[in-house]
Amino acid sequence: MALKVPQGGFSQLLKDGYKHMQGLDESQYRNISAIKDLTNITRTSLGPNGRNKMVINHLEKLFVTNDAATITRELEVVHPAAKLVVLASQQQEAEMGDGTNFVTVFAGELLQKAENLLRMGLHPSEVMEGYQVAGKKALELLETVVVDTVKDAGSEQVYNVVKSALASKQYGYEDLLARLVVDAALIVMPKNPSNFNVDSIRVVKILGGSIHDTAVVKGMVFGREPESVVTKATKAKVAVFTCPLDVQITETKGTVLIKSAEDMLNFSKGEEKQLESQIKELADAGVKVVVTGSGVGELALHFLNRFDMLVVKVLSKFDLRRLCRVTGATALARVGAPMAEEMGYCEVVETVEIGSDRCTVFRQEEEATKTATIVIRGGTQNSIDDIERAIDDGVNNIKAIAKDGRLLAGAGAWEIEVARQLQSIGEKTPGLNQYAIKKFAEALEVTPRTLAENAGLDSTEIISKLYAAHAQGLSTAGVDIESEDEGVLDAKAKGIYDPLSVKQFAMRLATHAAMTVLSVDQIIMSRPAGGPKVKENKNWDED
């Protein structure tokens, strides 16, 4: 039998169900349109007047937030081009912890400007070449528009930077929260600030009270009181277990033949003696505090109380890991006396009352294991979750400043200054690159424009006023979102700053994501794996 040769055409090369799109209209414009839709979602959340988004994820968990990283993560974007921008913003979150919205919005704006150039007749490779030149030049210009430098990250100088970061998340409470974040950072700041560890500042959320009851507690706080009668221990050796503290149960089923009442009594006594000997071993080793990642049985608790030990239950494995790092302990998977190197040490373990809740605090005085906890109070779970995200951004800004203390003028000031200088470079550039360089400069206007739009101001008028102020030499002029008529302020005088390292990284990621999307000229998609979905019968259990 002769082999059947399929007819020509790309679709004939592939299995049934493949989709193939090529050309400007089907690939580039379609990709740009998808990313435009994504950036329109996060763009209105930029800045202090950013709107909140209500996102309900696949587990029906409700998020009310203006944090771009959370929004894009919970949206579960499936469009491949839009996913590239989401991945870039997630990388920014992982690396810097702040500036995710700028990555998404700036990448979207670059692509929107590129679309205009493509419709004018420029080839995608010419646009990409221009963007590459402009991106390199913009990063160089960023270093020339630095307005201030934080010499010591362990001082009060970081307050304004943290305040600027928190204002975009919790507008109105930025003074209160910035003070708490800075206080917590100063408690744990090592002698060499570049060794600052974000994990040293923890957040504990306790429902009730108001945001004004939020406080910094020196040490590591767990939102539950000890299980034992003892509630305070000083200069204590700490044993950490991941297993439950209870009578050992055999893995296989066993049968015990009991012939008399005496056998019955001896059977339960044997269990008790075994458990008592295990806990006595702990006491003999000098352990004063026992931490378990699972349950504590009643009989075990009785013996632990008898030997005057403090028992804390920590159900989160992440918290357990962190506690091991702070105390220097090793988490053990079996009950028994730990060796000397497996035991941890803690200066003070005590119970304190925060609001109406009793919490356990582990406090260390040694520099390497110092921790501070910000205890957040609030009326609803959503509000304290959002405050936690804002505090996380503030702490990450301190880390960025500890490594590189150079600061840019915030409120859209550095964007306009870099855009203005790029425009003049574009005018002097020969060839087709000049169009892409000018469009790159225009794309930088997106931050001040969005800040003005979200504050209800006339964005076109504000942008022209900003360009006029910068042309007169006021390179720190930014958007005044609180003004009624003028709309322009001196960002440096008002103490509104952006860390240089965060913005450099964000600009690099956004430019790279935009150029990656522009470099695509064909999309080939296979049919999703798996058969048709089975229809759910809701009345399956009815006779």
Tab-separated table of C-alpha atoms in Angstrom, residues 26 170 178 186 209 222 442:
chain	number	residue	atom	x	y	z
A	26	GLU	CA	-1.852	37.965	14.146
A	170	GLN	CA	-1.361	52.554	52.705
A	178	ALA	CA	7.122	53.825	58.394
A	186	LEU	CA	17.068	49.506	63.822
A	209	GLY	CA	-8.324	46.635	67.577
A	222	PHE	CA	3.942	33.574	68.144
A	442	GLU	CA	7.573	59.099	25.966
